[in-house]
Amino acid sequence: MSEVIKTDVLVIGAGPSGLATAISIARKAKAAGDEVPRVVVLDKGRSLGSHVLSGAIVDPSGFTGLLTDEEIEKIPCDAKCVKESFRFISSEKKSSKIPWVPPMMSSEGYPIVSLTKLVAYLGGIASKEGIEIYTGYAVTSLIEEDGRIVGARTGEKGLDKDGKKKSNYLPSEEIRAKVVVLAEGGAGILTEKLINEKNLKGVRPQTYAVGIKELIDVPAGTQTAGETMHTFGYPSDMGTYGGGFVYHVSETQVMVGYVYALDYRKAEKDPYRMFRQFKATAAVASHIKDGKSVAYGAKVIPEGGYYAVPKTYYPGCIIVGDGAGLLDSLRIKGVHISLQSGQAAATAILAELKDGKGLETYPELLKQTSGWKEMKRVRNVRASFSKGMPVGIMAAGLAWMTFGAFPFWRVGGCDEPDHEGLKKFDENAYKKEMASDVEASPVQPDRLTDVFMSGTNHEENQPCHIKIKNISKCAECKEKYGAPCMRFCPAEAYRYEEGNMQIDFSNCLHCKTCRIKCPMENIEWTFPQGGDGPRYTRM
Amino acid sequence: MHVVVCIKQVPDTTNVRINPKTNTLMREGVESIINPFDEYALEEGLKVKDSLGARLTVVTMGPPQATVILREALARGADDAVLVSSRAFGGADTLATSYTISMAIRKACGGKTPDLVLFGKQAIDGDTAQVGPGVSEFLDVPLVTYVQALRLTADGAYEVDSQMDDGLHVVQGKLPAVMTVVKEASTPRFASLAGWMKAAKAPITVLDEKAIEADPIRIGLKGSPTKVVTIFPPPVKGGGEKVDARENAADGVKAIVEFLEKKGLVK
Ligand SMILES: Cc1cc2nc3c(=O)[nH]c(=O)nc-3n(C[C@H](O)[C@H](O)[C@H](O)COP(=O)(O)OP(=O)(O)OC[C@H]3O[C@@H](n4cnc5c(N)ncnc54)[C@H](O)[C@@H]3O)c2cc1C
Ligand SMILES: Cc1cc2nc3c(=O)[nH]c(=O)nc-3n(C[C@H](O)[C@H](O)[C@H](O)COP(=O)(O)OP(=O)(O)OC[C@H]3O[C@@H](n4cnc5c(N)ncnc54)[C@H](O)[C@@H]3O)c2cc1C
């Protein structure tokens, strides 16, 4: 049995929210003239930032109060958003500019960053503040005693595919902490378990979108650094919340992403194919002309907004960032709210460490942040979109203009979890989709080439971390829905043939789409060996 | 018993790209890791420590950032770590590197020669496989290369399986020895979290050219007779020809034989 590790604060997840919590704890303690408590941050990625993925245009309000002016100045970023457009794409060839955009949608002047690099940068600052960060360790369970979370356990390493110990077996380790911070990001495994078991659910179930993204190199002299475009419409159907983005992070690099809501109803849909169709539209093609894709990734986004935020406090434990659904789903911006939630968390944690109480004030502190107010303002927008894009766009405009006063009632929609409501597989619609395939090229790699570029890697001789609960349900699913996992997985990890489910778990991007969308709720996503998974360097 | 393991920091080639204009590595976002072959050497060292209670020292020559790999080695169980670092060592070829490392090893062992010095088979960036043999010369200690199994007793008697072109050589001897280790030797262990926590705070000895009492003309660029004229990636090979013999094996065989005949490889 290995020794028990003791710390004041354990932060699970080194994304923006976890690192902001840690940095803020250290800085606030120092400012108050107190000793900095011991803070341990753990992340399952192999190195800092290797499991985060974002757009990202960052609303700088999140840095205020967290970083010094000089540190804000030095944030790794090659371009600020200089020109922004919103387009409605009606077909492969046609699109039109949306003439008026609510001024508060504007991101002009905001830095365009790679979240991977931003996280590495924040990690450096945290380390200088004395925060201990360890990567390559998945936290696989929480420890509860007498109704309080008192610690957590890391996952074992060195098991073979049958679950037997290999020569390099490393047992699970126990960490005891006075406060545990869940900063797992969207669809966090431990977070969701806690929310379900302790009944911390929000008014509505959380609803997600999958975001699929590539980094594309383009020839010098052809594009403008800092130019950005947001799109709605094609290739999404009018009934589903979906859209794309094109961010010129530098003169020679473009980030292109497509976001598709997972409450989609048509079983034959394939978000990855839609991503490629999106890139092939005239509206996007000019931005990536003669380009070459060089990096790829996918991740889910919690889009439920204000009404889907769970209770963020449980004795001994709080939830920050995307794990609590703290994201403005109209602008798809969450980094700043994550950073703000981390700062609010730090205040509550320091009070708790001092007097043994104070953690419960975190939800109130969160409500005072500008990010929370913004979420409240657009609280009905996402549900309006579930009534179709036109209704949603109208609602979005109205919400902004009236500071969220309209609509003043809670709009219905998004009331069921994403895995429900899928319609029967439509063979003809599917065939039609398949016929309109985009040809492969350097800027349009195929799915497996993309998966390769994500750098994802899992030790093959370990237990498969994606578990099918009941294989006979897969047959039923195939019959009804045509095995949608074969399409919604952006990494082609699933293949169902002749009653047999083959899972290439090594392809997995840890995006969590499968456990959210499987219509039979038949997929259990467990943690692979810590350090395995995508190796994002510029996402 | 004192075991020294030499480890080198190398770019993680699973993510490396070459700049097509300058032919140099694009280091943006490229992580540095322990040279994979050195992980096997380290594991052999740790096994000796576990079984015979040896003291294990890890040594690397490199820039200050190389402390990361030393800490990783400490986290896995090494007792102490030495960073050989100074601008004066820059641009060293294998000769200067071997000289410098041998001087550093002596220094780190209080002027004595350690019982066992382990190296990886080769570095995945330099690829020369010369530093281990070079150090063995400078230390004047017998060398066994390509070790895939090491059996050692407390009195220093060893028997190793060494992987050679003509088969496995079984070599017996008595320490001291320098050995280079191959992949087949073992599966490297993981560092525990508790191990990392200790390693993060552990002191690291830094030695420069003065500390190791090096002859200034034998280190760095000055001590390096090798001159790098140009660096280039190997030309991309063509895709080759595919013979589809799934339908008719006989035709496939015929096509291959014809191909070989044309090349004059069979008659
Ligand atoms: C395609 C896309 C585009 C986006 N665009 C923008 C944008 O332009 N602007 C913007 O502001 N926001 C954007 N967002 C949202 C933004 O990325 C998130 O709001 C933000 O990253 C949330 O931060 P976080 O720290 O809560 O979670 P994450 O960034 O998801 O980080 C969580 C970390 O925790 C780790 N982790 C999880 N579970 C465990 C565990 N059990 N043990 C150990 N480690 C664990 C993960 O490996 C990860 O490193 C976008 C998101 C996506 C997917
Ligand atoms: C003129 C010249 C300039 C050079 N300039 C540079 C330069 O600027 N940057 C650069 O990266 N390379 C440079 N090199 C390459 C450098 O000489 C070699 O990388 C180095 O000598 C080690 O050789 P190798 O990589 O082939 O290692 P091998 O001989 O293949 O390594 C065998 C084993 O030796 C050990 N080992 C090797 N190197 C070290 C080390 N540094 N510390 C501890 N153990 C070690 C490891 O156990 C390794 O497995 C230069 C070479 C020349 C000739």
mmCIF file of N, CA and C in Angstrom, chain B residues 22-91:
data_model
loop_
_atom_site.group_PDB
_atom_site.id
_atom_site.type_symbol
_atom_site.label_atom_id
_atom_site.label_comp_id
_atom_site.label_asym_id
_atom_site.label_seq_id
_atom_site.Cartn_x
_atom_site.Cartn_y
_atom_site.Cartn_z
ATOM 1 N N THR B 22 14.442 25.587 -43.931
ATOM 2 C CA THR B 22 15.756 25.595 -43.300
ATOM 3 C C THR B 22 16.255 24.201 -42.928
ATOM 4 N N ASN B 23 15.352 23.194 -43.068
ATOM 5 C CA ASN B 23 15.707 21.828 -42.699
ATOM 6 C C ASN B 23 16.061 21.658 -41.228
ATOM 7 N N THR B 24 15.614 22.563 -40.413
ATOM 8 C CA THR B 24 15.860 22.398 -38.984
ATOM 9 C C THR B 24 14.570 21.968 -38.304
ATOM 10 N N LEU B 25 14.701 21.469 -37.091
ATOM 11 C CA LEU B 25 13.519 21.039 -36.353
ATOM 12 C C LEU B 25 12.661 22.239 -36.006
ATOM 13 N N MET B 26 11.351 22.085 -36.147
ATOM 14 C CA MET B 26 10.464 23.115 -35.658
ATOM 15 C C MET B 26 10.115 22.735 -34.234
ATOM 16 N N ARG B 27 10.673 23.473 -33.289
ATOM 17 C CA ARG B 27 10.558 23.052 -31.900
ATOM 18 C C ARG B 27 9.285 23.561 -31.232
ATOM 19 N N GLU B 28 8.510 24.343 -31.982
ATOM 20 C CA GLU B 28 7.286 24.883 -31.390
ATOM 21 C C GLU B 28 6.393 23.746 -30.912
ATOM 22 N N GLY B 29 6.071 23.773 -29.643
ATOM 23 C CA GLY B 29 5.156 22.772 -29.101
ATOM 24 C C GLY B 29 5.763 21.386 -28.985
ATOM 25 N N VAL B 30 7.051 21.246 -29.327
ATOM 26 C CA VAL B 30 7.663 19.927 -29.224
ATOM 27 C C VAL B 30 8.207 19.740 -27.818
ATOM 28 N N GLU B 31 7.766 18.679 -27.217
ATOM 29 C CA GLU B 31 8.180 18.417 -25.846
ATOM 30 C C GLU B 31 9.545 17.760 -25.818
ATOM 31 N N SER B 32 10.246 17.931 -24.727
ATOM 32 C CA SER B 32 11.490 17.196 -24.562
ATOM 33 C C SER B 32 11.231 16.021 -23.634
ATOM 34 N N ILE B 33 11.798 14.904 -23.985
ATOM 35 C CA ILE B 33 11.579 13.696 -23.190
ATOM 36 C C ILE B 33 12.916 13.012 -22.908
ATOM 37 N N ILE B 34 12.886 12.030 -22.027
ATOM 38 C CA ILE B 34 14.064 11.197 -21.832
ATOM 39 C C ILE B 34 14.243 10.370 -23.104
ATOM 40 N N ASN B 35 15.435 10.341 -23.640
ATOM 41 C CA ASN B 35 15.708 9.482 -24.791
ATOM 42 C C ASN B 35 15.130 8.089 -24.499
ATOM 43 N N PRO B 36 14.201 7.603 -25.353
ATOM 44 C CA PRO B 36 13.505 6.352 -25.030
ATOM 45 C C PRO B 36 14.441 5.194 -24.648
ATOM 46 N N PHE B 37 15.572 5.080 -25.318
ATOM 47 C CA PHE B 37 16.485 3.975 -24.983
ATOM 48 C C PHE B 37 17.069 4.129 -23.575
ATOM 49 N N ASP B 38 17.179 5.372 -23.147
ATOM 50 C CA ASP B 38 17.737 5.600 -21.808
ATOM 51 C C ASP B 38 16.763 5.173 -20.713
ATOM 52 N N GLU B 39 15.477 5.113 -21.083
ATOM 53 C CA GLU B 39 14.492 4.639 -20.108
ATOM 54 C C GLU B 39 14.773 3.179 -19.742
ATOM 55 N N TYR B 40 15.248 2.413 -20.726
ATOM 56 C CA TYR B 40 15.556 1.008 -20.432
ATOM 57 C C TYR B 40 16.807 0.913 -19.568
ATOM 58 N N ALA B 41 17.772 1.784 -19.862
ATOM 59 C CA ALA B 41 18.986 1.805 -19.043
ATOM 60 C C ALA B 41 18.630 2.177 -17.605
ATOM 61 N N LEU B 42 17.767 3.183 -17.469
ATOM 62 C CA LEU B 42 17.352 3.620 -16.140
ATOM 63 C C LEU B 42 16.628 2.475 -15.412
ATOM 64 N N GLU B 43 15.782 1.773 -16.126
ATOM 65 C CA GLU B 43 15.041 0.675 -15.494
ATOM 66 C C GLU B 43 16.005 -0.426 -15.029
ATOM 67 N N GLU B 44 17.027 -0.720 -15.861
ATOM 68 C CA GLU B 44 18.020 -1.717 -15.424
ATOM 69 C C GLU B 44 18.707 -1.243 -14.145
ATOM 70 N N GLY B 45 19.043 0.036 -14.116
ATOM 71 C CA GLY B 45 19.680 0.611 -12.925
ATOM 72 C C GLY B 45 18.778 0.497 -11.708
ATOM 73 N N LEU B 46 17.500 0.803 -11.902
ATOM 74 C CA LEU B 46 16.556 0.739 -10.783
ATOM 75 C C LEU B 46 16.394 -0.696 -10.281
ATOM 76 N N LYS B 47 16.448 -1.640 -11.219
ATOM 77 C CA LYS B 47 16.337 -3.047 -10.810
ATOM 78 C C LYS B 47 17.535 -3.454 -9.951
ATOM 79 N N VAL B 48 18.720 -2.956 -10.335
ATOM 80 C CA VAL B 48 19.917 -3.245 -9.538
ATOM 81 C C VAL B 48 19.780 -2.602 -8.160
ATOM 82 N N LYS B 49 19.247 -1.398 -8.149
ATOM 83 C CA LYS B 49 19.019 -0.731 -6.868
ATOM 84 C C LYS B 49 18.042 -1.546 -6.006
ATOM 85 N N ASP B 50 16.941 -1.974 -6.619
ATOM 86 C CA ASP B 50 15.922 -2.735 -5.882
ATOM 87 C C ASP B 50 16.481 -4.051 -5.341
ATOM 88 N N SER B 51 17.253 -4.759 -6.184
ATOM 89 C CA SER B 51 17.666 -6.102 -5.780
ATOM 90 C C SER B 51 18.925 -6.094 -4.905
ATOM 91 N N LEU B 52 19.848 -5.148 -5.164
ATOM 92 C CA LEU B 52 21.122 -5.190 -4.425
ATOM 93 C C LEU B 52 21.346 -3.978 -3.536
ATOM 94 N N GLY B 53 20.366 -3.086 -3.509
ATOM 95 C CA GLY B 53 20.506 -1.905 -2.652
ATOM 96 C C GLY B 53 21.560 -0.936 -3.122
ATOM 97 N N ALA B 54 21.791 -0.908 -4.432
ATOM 98 C CA ALA B 54 22.814 -0.002 -4.950
ATOM 99 C C ALA B 54 22.342 1.446 -4.873
ATOM 100 N N ARG B 55 23.298 2.372 -4.865
ATOM 101 C CA ARG B 55 22.960 3.791 -4.980
ATOM 102 C C ARG B 55 22.914 4.125 -6.465
ATOM 103 N N LEU B 56 21.897 4.874 -6.853
ATOM 104 C CA LEU B 56 21.713 5.154 -8.276
ATOM 105 C C LEU B 56 21.778 6.653 -8.555
ATOM 106 N N THR B 57 22.740 7.042 -9.383
ATOM 107 C CA THR B 57 22.894 8.448 -9.764
ATOM 108 C C THR B 57 22.577 8.596 -11.244
ATOM 109 N N VAL B 58 21.782 9.621 -11.593
ATOM 110 C CA VAL B 58 21.544 9.883 -13.013
ATOM 111 C C VAL B 58 22.315 11.132 -13.420
ATOM 112 N N VAL B 59 22.854 11.082 -14.631
ATOM 113 C CA VAL B 59 23.664 12.190 -15.142
ATOM 114 C C VAL B 59 23.151 12.593 -16.507
ATOM 115 N N THR B 60 23.002 13.882 -16.731
ATOM 116 C CA THR B 60 22.730 14.342 -18.093
ATOM 117 C C THR B 60 23.573 15.559 -18.397
ATOM 118 N N MET B 61 23.966 15.685 -19.647
ATOM 119 C CA MET B 61 24.617 16.900 -20.090
ATOM 120 C C MET B 61 23.624 17.625 -20.977
ATOM 121 N N GLY B 62 23.384 18.881 -20.689
ATOM 122 C CA GLY B 62 22.413 19.631 -21.483
ATOM 123 C C GLY B 62 22.125 20.968 -20.857
ATOM 124 N N PRO B 63 21.193 21.701 -21.479
ATOM 125 C CA PRO B 63 20.833 23.023 -20.946
ATOM 126 C C PRO B 63 20.049 22.882 -19.632
ATOM 127 N N PRO B 64 19.858 23.990 -18.901
ATOM 128 C CA PRO B 64 19.151 23.912 -17.615
ATOM 129 C C PRO B 64 17.772 23.229 -17.706
ATOM 130 N N GLN B 65 17.091 23.354 -18.874
ATOM 131 C CA GLN B 65 15.769 22.715 -19.010
ATOM 132 C C GLN B 65 15.848 21.202 -18.851
ATOM 133 N N ALA B 66 17.038 20.637 -19.017
ATOM 134 C CA ALA B 66 17.189 19.191 -18.919
ATOM 135 C C ALA B 66 16.956 18.681 -17.492
ATOM 136 N N THR B 67 16.816 19.599 -16.532
ATOM 137 C CA THR B 67 16.509 19.137 -15.167
ATOM 138 C C THR B 67 15.188 18.369 -15.142
ATOM 139 N N VAL B 68 14.305 18.685 -16.110
ATOM 140 C CA VAL B 68 13.009 17.994 -16.134
ATOM 141 C C VAL B 68 13.191 16.484 -16.210
ATOM 142 N N ILE B 69 14.075 16.032 -17.085
ATOM 143 C CA ILE B 69 14.242 14.582 -17.220
ATOM 144 C C ILE B 69 14.958 13.995 -15.997
ATOM 145 N N LEU B 70 15.818 14.820 -15.377
ATOM 146 C CA LEU B 70 16.468 14.325 -14.150
ATOM 147 C C LEU B 70 15.413 14.125 -13.058
ATOM 148 N N ARG B 71 14.479 15.077 -12.967
ATOM 149 C CA ARG B 71 13.427 14.931 -11.947
ATOM 150 C C ARG B 71 12.564 13.709 -12.235
ATOM 151 N N GLU B 72 12.320 13.476 -13.506
ATOM 152 C CA GLU B 72 11.524 12.291 -13.832
ATOM 153 C C GLU B 72 12.245 11.028 -13.373
ATOM 154 N N ALA B 73 13.572 10.995 -13.575
ATOM 155 C CA ALA B 73 14.354 9.836 -13.135
ATOM 156 C C ALA B 73 14.330 9.717 -11.608
ATOM 157 N N LEU B 74 14.409 10.855 -10.926
ATOM 158 C CA LEU B 74 14.331 10.841 -9.460
ATOM 159 C C LEU B 74 12.953 10.323 -9.017
ATOM 160 N N ALA B 75 11.909 10.770 -9.740
ATOM 161 C CA ALA B 75 10.553 10.354 -9.390
ATOM 162 C C ALA B 75 10.394 8.843 -9.514
ATOM 163 N N ARG B 76 11.121 8.266 -10.449
ATOM 164 C CA ARG B 76 11.024 6.811 -10.617
ATOM 165 C C ARG B 76 11.861 6.062 -9.592
ATOM 166 N N GLY B 77 12.779 6.758 -8.921
ATOM 167 C CA GLY B 77 13.506 6.084 -7.851
ATOM 168 C C GLY B 77 15.004 6.300 -7.791
ATOM 169 N N ALA B 78 15.556 7.111 -8.707
ATOM 170 C CA ALA B 78 16.995 7.387 -8.631
ATOM 171 C C ALA B 78 17.290 8.146 -7.335
ATOM 172 N N ASP B 79 18.502 7.992 -6.802
ATOM 173 C CA ASP B 79 18.836 8.630 -5.522
ATOM 174 C C ASP B 79 19.316 10.060 -5.691
ATOM 175 N N ASP B 80 20.170 10.287 -6.676
ATOM 176 C CA ASP B 80 20.598 11.668 -6.890
ATOM 177 C C ASP B 80 20.835 11.946 -8.364
ATOM 178 N N ALA B 81 20.885 13.251 -8.679
ATOM 179 C CA ALA B 81 20.913 13.653 -10.086
ATOM 180 C C ALA B 81 21.959 14.721 -10.313
ATOM 181 N N VAL B 82 22.639 14.626 -11.443
ATOM 182 C CA VAL B 82 23.697 15.571 -11.792
ATOM 183 C C VAL B 82 23.405 16.173 -13.164
ATOM 184 N N LEU B 83 23.381 17.498 -13.214
ATOM 185 C CA LEU B 83 23.235 18.187 -14.487
ATOM 186 C C LEU B 83 24.587 18.763 -14.874
ATOM 187 N N VAL B 84 25.090 18.336 -16.023
ATOM 188 C CA VAL B 84 26.361 18.852 -16.516
ATOM 189 C C VAL B 84 26.007 19.947 -17.502
ATOM 190 N N SER B 85 26.257 21.181 -17.119
ATOM 191 C CA SER B 85 25.689 22.260 -17.916
ATOM 192 C C SER B 85 26.565 23.501 -17.901
ATOM 193 N N SER B 86 26.808 24.034 -19.094
ATOM 194 C CA SER B 86 27.553 25.279 -19.246
ATOM 195 C C SER B 86 27.555 25.609 -20.724
ATOM 196 N N ARG B 87 27.609 26.906 -21.005
ATOM 197 C CA ARG B 87 27.694 27.315 -22.411
ATOM 198 C C ARG B 87 28.934 26.729 -23.076
ATOM 199 N N ALA B 88 29.953 26.545 -22.263
ATOM 200 C CA ALA B 88 31.216 26.052 -22.819
ATOM 201 C C ALA B 88 31.083 24.649 -23.421
ATOM 202 N N PHE B 89 30.040 23.920 -23.028
ATOM 203 C CA PHE B 89 29.864 22.566 -23.572
ATOM 204 C C PHE B 89 29.106 22.577 -24.901
ATOM 205 N N GLY B 90 28.586 23.724 -25.311
ATOM 206 C CA GLY B 90 27.744 23.815 -26.504
ATOM 207 C C GLY B 90 28.466 23.355 -27.753
ATOM 208 N N GLY B 91 27.728 22.729 -28.658
ATOM 209 C CA GLY B 91 28.288 22.304 -29.939
ATOM 210 C C GLY B 91 29.206 21.098 -29.852
#
